[in-house]
XYZ file of C-alpha atoms in Angstrom:
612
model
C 0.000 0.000 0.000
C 1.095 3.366 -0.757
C 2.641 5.917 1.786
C 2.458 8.693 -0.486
C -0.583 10.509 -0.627
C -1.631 14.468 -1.507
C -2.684 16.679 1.163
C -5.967 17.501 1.398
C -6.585 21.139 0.258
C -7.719 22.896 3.616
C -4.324 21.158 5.118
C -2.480 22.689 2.563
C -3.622 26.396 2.877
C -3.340 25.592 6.883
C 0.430 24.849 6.276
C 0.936 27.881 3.854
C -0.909 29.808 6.732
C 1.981 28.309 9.259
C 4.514 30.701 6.817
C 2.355 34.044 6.002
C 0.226 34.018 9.104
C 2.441 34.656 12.278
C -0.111 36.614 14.332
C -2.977 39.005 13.653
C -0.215 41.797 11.991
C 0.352 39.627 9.314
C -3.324 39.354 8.521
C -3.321 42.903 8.605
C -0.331 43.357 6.415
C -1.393 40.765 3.691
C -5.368 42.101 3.282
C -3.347 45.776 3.433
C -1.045 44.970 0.817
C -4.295 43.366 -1.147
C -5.995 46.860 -1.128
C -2.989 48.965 -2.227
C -2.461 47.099 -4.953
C -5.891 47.005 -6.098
C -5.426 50.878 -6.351
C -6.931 51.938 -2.930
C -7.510 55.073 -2.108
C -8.866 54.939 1.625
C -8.511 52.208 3.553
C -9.933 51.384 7.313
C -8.556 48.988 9.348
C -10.933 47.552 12.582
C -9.597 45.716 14.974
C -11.080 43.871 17.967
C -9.500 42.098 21.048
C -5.540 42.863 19.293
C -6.874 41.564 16.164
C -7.534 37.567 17.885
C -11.802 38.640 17.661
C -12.038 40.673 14.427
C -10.040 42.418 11.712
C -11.831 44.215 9.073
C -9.789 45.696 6.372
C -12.324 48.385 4.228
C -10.910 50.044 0.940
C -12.596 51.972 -2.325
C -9.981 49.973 -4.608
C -10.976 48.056 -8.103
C -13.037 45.285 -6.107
C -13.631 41.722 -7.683
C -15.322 40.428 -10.007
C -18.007 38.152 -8.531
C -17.236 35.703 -11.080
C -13.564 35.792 -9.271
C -14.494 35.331 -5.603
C -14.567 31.673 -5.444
C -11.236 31.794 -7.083
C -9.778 34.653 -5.192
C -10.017 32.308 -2.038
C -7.896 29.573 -3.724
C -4.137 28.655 -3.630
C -2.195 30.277 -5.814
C -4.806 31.686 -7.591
C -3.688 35.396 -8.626
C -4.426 38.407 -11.199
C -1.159 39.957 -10.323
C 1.273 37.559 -12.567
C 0.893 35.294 -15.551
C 3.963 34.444 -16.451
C 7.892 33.595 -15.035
C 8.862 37.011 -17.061
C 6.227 39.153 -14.626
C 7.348 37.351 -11.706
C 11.009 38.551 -12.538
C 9.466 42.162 -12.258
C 7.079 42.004 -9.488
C 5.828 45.796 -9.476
C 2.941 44.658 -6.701
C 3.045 44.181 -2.983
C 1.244 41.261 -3.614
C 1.593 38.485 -5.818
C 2.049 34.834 -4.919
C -2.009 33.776 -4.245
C -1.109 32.497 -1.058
C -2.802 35.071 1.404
C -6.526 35.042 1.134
C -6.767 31.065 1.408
C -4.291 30.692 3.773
C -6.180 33.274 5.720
C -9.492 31.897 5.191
C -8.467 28.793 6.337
C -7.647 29.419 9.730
C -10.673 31.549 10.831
C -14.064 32.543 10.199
C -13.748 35.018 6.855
C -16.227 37.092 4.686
C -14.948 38.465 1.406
C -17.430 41.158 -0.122
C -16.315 43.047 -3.230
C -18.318 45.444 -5.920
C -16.180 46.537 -9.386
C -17.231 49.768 -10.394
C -20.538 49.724 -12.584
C -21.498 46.678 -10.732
C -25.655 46.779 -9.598
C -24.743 44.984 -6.434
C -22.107 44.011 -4.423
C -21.183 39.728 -4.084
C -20.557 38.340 -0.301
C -18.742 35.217 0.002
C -18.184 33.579 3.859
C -15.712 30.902 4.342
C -15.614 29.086 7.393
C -12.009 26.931 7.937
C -11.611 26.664 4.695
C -14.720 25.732 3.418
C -16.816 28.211 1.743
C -20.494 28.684 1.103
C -22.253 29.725 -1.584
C -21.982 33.582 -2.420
C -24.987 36.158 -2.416
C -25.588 39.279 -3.174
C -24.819 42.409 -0.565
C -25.142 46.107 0.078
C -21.305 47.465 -0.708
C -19.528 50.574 -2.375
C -17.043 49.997 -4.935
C -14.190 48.535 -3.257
C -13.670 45.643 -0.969
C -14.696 44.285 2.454
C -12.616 41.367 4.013
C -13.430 40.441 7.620
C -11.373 37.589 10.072
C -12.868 36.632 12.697
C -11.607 34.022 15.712
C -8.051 33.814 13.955
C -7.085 30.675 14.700
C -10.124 29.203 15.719
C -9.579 26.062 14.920
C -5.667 25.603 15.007
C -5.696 25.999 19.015
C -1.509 25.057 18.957
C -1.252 28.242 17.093
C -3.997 30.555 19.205
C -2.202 30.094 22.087
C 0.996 31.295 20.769
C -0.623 34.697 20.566
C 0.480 37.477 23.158
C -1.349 39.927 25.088
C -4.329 41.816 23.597
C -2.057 44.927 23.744
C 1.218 43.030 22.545
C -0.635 41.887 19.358
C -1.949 45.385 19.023
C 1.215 46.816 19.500
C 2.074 44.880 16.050
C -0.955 45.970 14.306
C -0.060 49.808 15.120
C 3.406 49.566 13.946
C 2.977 47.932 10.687
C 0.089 50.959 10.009
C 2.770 53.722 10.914
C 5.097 51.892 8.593
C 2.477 51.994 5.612
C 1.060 54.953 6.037
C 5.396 56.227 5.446
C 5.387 54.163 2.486
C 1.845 55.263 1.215
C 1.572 59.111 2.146
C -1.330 59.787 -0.688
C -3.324 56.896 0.965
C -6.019 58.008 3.634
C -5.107 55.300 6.372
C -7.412 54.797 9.063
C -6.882 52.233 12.646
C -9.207 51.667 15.184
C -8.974 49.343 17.979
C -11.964 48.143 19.896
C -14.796 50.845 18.560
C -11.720 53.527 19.491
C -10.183 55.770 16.933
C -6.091 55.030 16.954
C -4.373 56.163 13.571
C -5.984 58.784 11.219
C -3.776 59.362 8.376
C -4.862 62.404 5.869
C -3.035 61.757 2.444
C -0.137 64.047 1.989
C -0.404 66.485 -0.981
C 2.971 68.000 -1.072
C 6.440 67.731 0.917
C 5.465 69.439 3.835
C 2.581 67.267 4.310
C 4.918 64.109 3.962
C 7.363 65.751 6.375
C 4.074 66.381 9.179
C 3.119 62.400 8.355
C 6.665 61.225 8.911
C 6.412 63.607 11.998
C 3.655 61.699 13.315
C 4.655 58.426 13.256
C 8.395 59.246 14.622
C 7.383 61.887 16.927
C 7.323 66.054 16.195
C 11.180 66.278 17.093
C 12.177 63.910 13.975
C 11.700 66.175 11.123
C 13.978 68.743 12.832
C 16.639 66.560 13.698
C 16.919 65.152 10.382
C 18.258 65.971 6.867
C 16.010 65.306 3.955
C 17.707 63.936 1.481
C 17.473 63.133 -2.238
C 19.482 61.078 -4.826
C 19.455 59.688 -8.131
C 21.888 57.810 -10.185
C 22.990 54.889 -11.823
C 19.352 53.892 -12.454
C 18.732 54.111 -8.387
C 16.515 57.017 -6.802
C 16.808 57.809 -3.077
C 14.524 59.793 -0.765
C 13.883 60.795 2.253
C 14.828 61.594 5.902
C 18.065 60.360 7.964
C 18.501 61.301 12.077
C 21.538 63.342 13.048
C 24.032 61.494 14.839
C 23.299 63.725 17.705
C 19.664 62.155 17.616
C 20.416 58.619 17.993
C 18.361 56.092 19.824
C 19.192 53.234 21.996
C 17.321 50.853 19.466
C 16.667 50.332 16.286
C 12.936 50.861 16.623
C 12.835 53.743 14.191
C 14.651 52.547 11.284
C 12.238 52.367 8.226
C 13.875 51.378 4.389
C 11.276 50.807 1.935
C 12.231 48.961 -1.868
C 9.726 50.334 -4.549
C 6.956 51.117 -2.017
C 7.777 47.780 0.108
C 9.056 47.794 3.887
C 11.835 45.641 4.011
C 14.877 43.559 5.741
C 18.087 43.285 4.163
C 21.838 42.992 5.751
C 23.076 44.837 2.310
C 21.278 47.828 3.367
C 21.879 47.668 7.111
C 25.466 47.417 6.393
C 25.450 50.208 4.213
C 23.616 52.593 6.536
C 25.550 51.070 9.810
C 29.097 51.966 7.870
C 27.862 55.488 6.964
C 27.111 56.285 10.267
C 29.832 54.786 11.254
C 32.235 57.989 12.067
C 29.447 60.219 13.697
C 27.873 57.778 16.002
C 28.419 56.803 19.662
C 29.225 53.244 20.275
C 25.775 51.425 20.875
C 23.370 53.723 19.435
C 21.393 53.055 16.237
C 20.457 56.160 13.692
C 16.749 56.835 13.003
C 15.555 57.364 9.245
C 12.856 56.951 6.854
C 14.145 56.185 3.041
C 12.755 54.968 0.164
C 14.782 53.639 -2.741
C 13.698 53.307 -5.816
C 14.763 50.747 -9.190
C 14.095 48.692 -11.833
C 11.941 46.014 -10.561
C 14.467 43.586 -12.287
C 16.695 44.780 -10.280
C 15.453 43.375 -6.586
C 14.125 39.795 -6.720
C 11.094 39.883 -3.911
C 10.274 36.042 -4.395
C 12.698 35.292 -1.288
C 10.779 35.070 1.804
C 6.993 34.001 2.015
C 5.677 36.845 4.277
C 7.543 39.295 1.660
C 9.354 41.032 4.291
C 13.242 40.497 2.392
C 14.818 40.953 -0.572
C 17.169 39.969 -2.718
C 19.539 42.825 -4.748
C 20.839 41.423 -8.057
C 23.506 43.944 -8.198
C 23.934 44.176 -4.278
C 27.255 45.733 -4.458
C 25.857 48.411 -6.636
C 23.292 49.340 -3.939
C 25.531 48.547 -1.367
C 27.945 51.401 -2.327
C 24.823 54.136 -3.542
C 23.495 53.806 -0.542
C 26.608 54.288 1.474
C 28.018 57.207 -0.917
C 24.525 58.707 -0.660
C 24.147 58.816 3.034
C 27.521 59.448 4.068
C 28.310 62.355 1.847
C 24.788 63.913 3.371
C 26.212 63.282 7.313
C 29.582 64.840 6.115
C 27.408 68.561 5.879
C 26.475 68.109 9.691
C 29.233 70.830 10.044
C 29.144 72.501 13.585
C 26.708 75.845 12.814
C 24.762 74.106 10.016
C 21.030 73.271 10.105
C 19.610 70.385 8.452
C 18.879 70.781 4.724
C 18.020 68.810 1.777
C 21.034 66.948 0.440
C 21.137 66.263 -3.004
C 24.405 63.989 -2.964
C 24.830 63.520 -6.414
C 24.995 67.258 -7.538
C 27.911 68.530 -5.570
C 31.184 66.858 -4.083
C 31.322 66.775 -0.486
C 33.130 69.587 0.104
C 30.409 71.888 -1.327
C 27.225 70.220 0.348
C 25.440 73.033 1.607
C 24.961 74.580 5.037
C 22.796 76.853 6.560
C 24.385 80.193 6.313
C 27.199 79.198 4.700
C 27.752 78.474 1.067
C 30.928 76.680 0.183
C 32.373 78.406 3.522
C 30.960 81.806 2.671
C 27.987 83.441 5.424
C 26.751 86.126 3.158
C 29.765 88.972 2.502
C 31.955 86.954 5.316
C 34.258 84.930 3.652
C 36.752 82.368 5.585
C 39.273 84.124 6.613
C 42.609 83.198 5.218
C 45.274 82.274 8.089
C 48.893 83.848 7.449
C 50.772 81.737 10.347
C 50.142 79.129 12.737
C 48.949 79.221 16.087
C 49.318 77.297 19.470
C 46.481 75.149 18.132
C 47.505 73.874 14.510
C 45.018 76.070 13.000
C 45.562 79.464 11.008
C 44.897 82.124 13.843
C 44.815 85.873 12.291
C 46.047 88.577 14.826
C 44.059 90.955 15.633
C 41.278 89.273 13.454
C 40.990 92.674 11.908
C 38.599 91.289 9.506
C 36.197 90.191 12.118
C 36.588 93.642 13.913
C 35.836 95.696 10.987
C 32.651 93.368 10.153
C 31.727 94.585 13.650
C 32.532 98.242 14.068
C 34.761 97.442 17.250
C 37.341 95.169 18.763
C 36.381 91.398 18.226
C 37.730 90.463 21.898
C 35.136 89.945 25.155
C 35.440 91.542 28.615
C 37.730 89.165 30.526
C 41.522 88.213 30.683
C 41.588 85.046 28.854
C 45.050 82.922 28.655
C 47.863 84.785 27.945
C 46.117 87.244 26.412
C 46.185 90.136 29.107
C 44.041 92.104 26.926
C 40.669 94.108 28.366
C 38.500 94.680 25.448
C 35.393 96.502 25.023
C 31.963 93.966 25.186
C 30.973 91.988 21.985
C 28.220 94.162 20.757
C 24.530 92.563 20.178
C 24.815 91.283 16.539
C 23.042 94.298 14.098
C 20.275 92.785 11.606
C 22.411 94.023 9.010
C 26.069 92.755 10.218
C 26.649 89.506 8.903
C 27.749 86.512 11.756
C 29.198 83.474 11.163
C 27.322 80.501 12.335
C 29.146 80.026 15.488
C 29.978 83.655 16.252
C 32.885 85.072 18.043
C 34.775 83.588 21.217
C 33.851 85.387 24.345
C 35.723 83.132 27.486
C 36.870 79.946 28.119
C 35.081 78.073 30.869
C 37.132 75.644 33.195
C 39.887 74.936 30.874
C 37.278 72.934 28.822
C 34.518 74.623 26.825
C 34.554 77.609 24.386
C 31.504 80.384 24.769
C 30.893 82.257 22.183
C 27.991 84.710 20.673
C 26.455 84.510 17.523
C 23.284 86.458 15.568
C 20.844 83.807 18.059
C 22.297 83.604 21.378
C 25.199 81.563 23.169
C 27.334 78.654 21.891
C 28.723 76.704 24.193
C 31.708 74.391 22.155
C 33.704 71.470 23.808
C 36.935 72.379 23.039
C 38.479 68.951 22.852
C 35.939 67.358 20.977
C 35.851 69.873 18.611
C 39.587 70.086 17.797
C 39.423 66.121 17.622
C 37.302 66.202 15.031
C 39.214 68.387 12.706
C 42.434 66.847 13.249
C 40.436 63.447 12.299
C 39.258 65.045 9.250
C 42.440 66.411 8.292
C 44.296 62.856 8.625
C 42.154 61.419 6.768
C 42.009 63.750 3.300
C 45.619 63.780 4.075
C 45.724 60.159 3.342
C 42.992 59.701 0.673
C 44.844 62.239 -1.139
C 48.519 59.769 -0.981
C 46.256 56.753 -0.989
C 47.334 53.762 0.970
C 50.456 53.420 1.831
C 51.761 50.310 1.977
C 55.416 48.499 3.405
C 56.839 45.366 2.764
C 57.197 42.842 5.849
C 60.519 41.404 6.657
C 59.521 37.746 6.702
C 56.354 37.128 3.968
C 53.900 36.192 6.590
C 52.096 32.613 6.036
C 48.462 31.942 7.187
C 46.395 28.849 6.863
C 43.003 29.745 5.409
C 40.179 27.289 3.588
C 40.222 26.665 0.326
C 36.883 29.121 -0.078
C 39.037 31.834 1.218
C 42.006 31.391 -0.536
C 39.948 31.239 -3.807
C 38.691 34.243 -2.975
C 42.679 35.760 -2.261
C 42.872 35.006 -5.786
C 39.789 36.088 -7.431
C 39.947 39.704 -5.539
C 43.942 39.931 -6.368
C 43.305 43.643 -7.665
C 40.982 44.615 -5.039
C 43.705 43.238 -2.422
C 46.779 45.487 -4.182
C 44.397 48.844 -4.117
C 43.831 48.372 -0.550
C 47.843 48.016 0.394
C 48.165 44.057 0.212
C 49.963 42.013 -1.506
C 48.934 38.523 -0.781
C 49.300 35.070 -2.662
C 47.839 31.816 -2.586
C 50.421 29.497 -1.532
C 48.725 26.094 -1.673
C 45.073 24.796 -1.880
C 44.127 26.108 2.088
C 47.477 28.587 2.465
C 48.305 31.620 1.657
C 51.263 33.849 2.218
C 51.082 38.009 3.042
C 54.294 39.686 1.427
C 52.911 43.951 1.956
C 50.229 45.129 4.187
C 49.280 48.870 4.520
C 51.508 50.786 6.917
C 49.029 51.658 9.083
C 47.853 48.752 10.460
C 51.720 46.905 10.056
C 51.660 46.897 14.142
C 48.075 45.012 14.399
C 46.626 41.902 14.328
C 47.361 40.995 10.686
C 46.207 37.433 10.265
C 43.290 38.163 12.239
C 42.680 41.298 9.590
C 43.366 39.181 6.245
C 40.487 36.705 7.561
C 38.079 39.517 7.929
C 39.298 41.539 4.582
C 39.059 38.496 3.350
C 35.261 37.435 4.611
C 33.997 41.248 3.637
C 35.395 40.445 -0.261
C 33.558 36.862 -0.747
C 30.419 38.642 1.189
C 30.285 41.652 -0.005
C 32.853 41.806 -3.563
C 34.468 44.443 -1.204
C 35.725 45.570 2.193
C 35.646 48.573 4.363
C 37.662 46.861 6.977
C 40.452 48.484 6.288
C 39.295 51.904 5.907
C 37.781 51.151 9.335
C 40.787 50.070 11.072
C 42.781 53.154 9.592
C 40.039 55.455 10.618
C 40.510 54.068 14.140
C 44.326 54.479 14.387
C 43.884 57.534 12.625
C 41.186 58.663 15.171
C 43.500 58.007 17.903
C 46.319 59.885 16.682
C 43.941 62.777 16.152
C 42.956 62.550 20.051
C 46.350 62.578 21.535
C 46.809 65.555 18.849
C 44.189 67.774 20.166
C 43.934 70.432 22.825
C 43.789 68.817 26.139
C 41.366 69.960 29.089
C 42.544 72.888 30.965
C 44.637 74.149 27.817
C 44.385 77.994 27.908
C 43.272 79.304 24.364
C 43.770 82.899 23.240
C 40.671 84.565 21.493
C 42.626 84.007 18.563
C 43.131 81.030 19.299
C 39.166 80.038 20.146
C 38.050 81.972 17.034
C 40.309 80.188 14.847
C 39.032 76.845 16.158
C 35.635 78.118 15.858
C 36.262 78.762 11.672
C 37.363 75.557 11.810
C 34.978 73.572 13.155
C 32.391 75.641 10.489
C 34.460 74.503 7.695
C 34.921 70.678 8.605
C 32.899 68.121 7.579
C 31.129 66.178 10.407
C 32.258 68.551 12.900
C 29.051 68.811 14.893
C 29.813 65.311 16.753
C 33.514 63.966 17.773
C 35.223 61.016 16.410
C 32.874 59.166 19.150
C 30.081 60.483 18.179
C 29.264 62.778 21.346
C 28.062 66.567 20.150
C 30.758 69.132 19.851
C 28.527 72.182 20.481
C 25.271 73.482 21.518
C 23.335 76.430 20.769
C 21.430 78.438 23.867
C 19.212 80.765 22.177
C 17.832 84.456 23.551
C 14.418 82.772 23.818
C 16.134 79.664 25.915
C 18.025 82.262 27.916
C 15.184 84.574 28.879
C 13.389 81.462 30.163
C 15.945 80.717 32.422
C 16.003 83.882 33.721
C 11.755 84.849 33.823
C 12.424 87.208 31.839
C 9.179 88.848 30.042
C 6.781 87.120 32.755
């Protein structure tokens, strides 16, 4: 007698259901995704009990044909695809025909649907699986799809579910995330009879900066730069935190491929590496970005609930989305405000700052150094320049240093004088911070930090510009790798050479180093081949060693710096304070801690009552 048999049909959809349907959410999500597609224009979304009682998903979309609701509840039954060559371009959320009888199976479900013209509406209840005859109903044009008692009759899988408020919990954040990716929709959530989420669509930029706003709080959008970039066939969009606004999770991270939310370790690598010189150690950067390609391009078929993809040219978007991002955190200059970054029209030198274009604050220029002072940095004595711009001496009321000075006051900044972003020193406080006045109040600047920073910056342009310099080692140095890796020694023997190697394969699971980059000569270097070595078979390229030479580099900049308690000249503070307005990345150390904050009037007279 046979073992083999086929599964009977509601087991099958039950199983499917076991991959789509984790909890309520990914009902939710599916009969979402169902309604965009079918060119929604409102949706509703009612939810009882955390979604465990009811979810009812309304929308004004295309509806169904009532011809097509018996087959819209079975497997792999779909109007989305017809053929291998439109599943290779997948331009819908939705596609595989999985959803609505794997859904259907597992609860009690009601599908009603009218197509536009229609003289009636077509209700068709399923119940486990097995569906009853359909019959006419009142409905709009659009579609009605109600769950009830998910998991009714799979109890193994009911009890899995959380708290009411846990599954909830789900149900809200997947809404906040589509109603990012869909800012024309008008997305509506209640819970229990309750308003939650009401969503207006968006008709221009500001409105899609208030909706991102909403779902990542009012202070987002301010401590963000919006940024835009096209090229090489990719588009990129949207908003990325400043380092300064960091989180302790990664709970507000949203990356959306052609309209779709999704996972991918090409993309978190990319972002993770960008921020990777502005951010303190164990925070995670907020952002909102949508990238756009050629459907081709990103194979979605990878993962049944849709949530990853797959990049057919991953080391393409890999590097966009790095180049993009990081060349927008290099304008976080100390004094700049955020702005929209387009990356790909202007090196970054040039991105622009608030205030300051290439370096220039209206008619004040950067003032060109003519000798060194105590600090490293051009200092220009008496900063005539600065004086003239204000109609008086440049230098505070106080005996700062050596300076043994006693200047006039700094005079409150005219409407018509132009300041530059970060003013003019005033005192040092303690040895450690810098205070200065600008057109909007006080700037307080941590000296060290700051001075860190620009010495960082300077190391490294000082080395991109000689490239990598590389020495040979005394004695070649032999390492025992597997035979994947050293195939890979020899497949990436270019990329190796560029980034100051020079290594051979030296048998089928040896190789042997003969140069290494000067740099790291003193480290761990069979430790660092094996991880150059797993970025270039991962990836097609590595980082690693830009990393490692940023962090050497980084350290040589600290012990560089001004020290704590270092008495600066005004001169000397000024100077640093140019700086700092010229260098990239300069409003956060090499650790990522701020280098300056800004005390306006307004913040002052609260502090003092004043005007109450």
């Amino acid at each position: 007698m046979s073992r083999i048999r086929p599964l009977p049909p509601e087991l099958v959809n039950q199983i499917a259901a076991g991959e789509v349907i984790e909890r309520p959410a990914s009902v939710v999500k599916e009969l979402v995704e169902n309604s965009l597609d079918a060119g929604a224009r409102r949706v509703e979304i009612d939810v009882e009990e955390g979604g465990a009682r009811l979810i009812r998903i309304r929308d004004d979309g295309d509806g169904i044909e009532a011809d097509d609701l018996a087959l819209a509840v079975t497997s792999h039954a779909t109007s989305k695809i017809t053929s291998f060559e439109d599943l290779e371009r997948v331009g819908t959320l939705g596609f595989r025909g999985e959803a609505l009888p794997s859904i259907a199976s597992v609860s009690r479900f009601a599908l009603t649907s009218r197509r536009a013209g229609a003289d009636h509406a077509m209700r068709l209840e399923v119940d486990g699986g097995k569906a009853s005859s359909q019959r006419p109903a009142q409905h709009g044009q659009g579609t009605t799809i109600e769950v009830r008692d998910l998991f009714y009759n799979v109890p193994a899988r009911r009890k899995f579910l959380r708290a009411e408020r846990t599954e909830f919990n789900h149900i809200d954040d997947l809404v906040r995330s589509i109603a990012l990716a869909r800012p024309g929709i008008d997305l509506r959530l209640n819970h229990n009879g309750k308003a939650v989420r009401v969503y207006k669509p968006v008709q221009d930029l500001a409105d899609a900066a208030r909706r991102v706003g909403d779902v990542l709080g009012d202070g987002f959008i301010g401590d963000s730069l919006r940024i835009e970039h096209a090229g090489a066939g990719l588009s990129l969009h949207g908003w990325v935190g400043l380092p300064t606004s960091s989180r302790a999770q990664a709970d507000q991270q949203y990356f959306h491929v052609n309209g779709r939310l999704v996972r991918d370790r090409t993309v978190a690598h990319a972002v993770r590496q960008a921020y990777a010189d502005v951010l303190f150690h164990g925070r995670h950067p907020a952002f909102v970005l949508f990238l756009d390609l050629d459907p081709a391009l990103v194979d979605v078929n990878v993962h049944p609930a849709k949530s990853e993809v797959r990049f057919r040219e991953s080391r393409l978007i890999h590097d966009f989305l790095y180049r993009s991002l990081h060349e927008a955190l290099a304008a976080t200059r100390a004094g700049a405000q955020p702005t929209a970054v387009d990356a790909a029209a202007m090196p970054p030198s040039s991105l622009p700052m608030a205030g300051l274009g290439g370096g220039v604050q209206g008619g004040f220029a950067r003032p060109e150094y003519r000798h060194q002072g105590g600090l490293g940095l051009g200092v220009r004595e008496p900063l005539a320049e600065y004086a003239a711009l204000l109609g008086t001496s440049p230098y505070a009321t106080a005996s700062i240093g050596h300076d043994d000075r006693t200047p006039a006051s700094l005079p409150v900044a005219d409407a018509d004088v132009d300041i530059p972003p970060l003013g003019f020193a005033l005192a040092q406080l303690h040895g450690v911070y810098v205070l200065a006045q600008n057109a909007h109040g006080l700037i307080l600047v941590d000296m060290h930090a700051a001075h860190e920073r620009i010495t960082y910056e300077k190391l490294k342009l000082a080395q991109d510009g000689e490239g990598i310099r590389a020495q040979m080692l005394l004695v070649p140095l032999p390492i025992a790798v597997s035979e994947r890796e050293a195939a890979t020694v020899e497949e990436h023997g270019e990329r190796f050479a560029e980034l100051g190697f020079d290594i051979v394969r030296s048998g089928p699971q040896g190789i042997t180093v003969r140069r290494v980059p000067s740099l790291l000569a003193n480290g761990d270097l069979p430790q660092l081949v094996r991880d150059v070595i797993g970025d270039l078979a991962a990836n097609g390229r590595s980082r690693r060693i830009e990393e490692a030479g940023n962090e050497l580099l980084a350290t040589m900049a600290c012990h560089g710096s001004v020290r704590a308690n270092r008495r600066l000249t005004l001169p000397e503070m000024d100077a640093l304070l140019r700086e700092m307005e010229i260098t990239e990345r300069s409003g956060q150390c090499n650790h990522g801690r701020p280098t300056w904050v800004q005390l306006g009037m307004h913040e002052l007279d609260k502090l003092f009552l004043r005007g109450r």
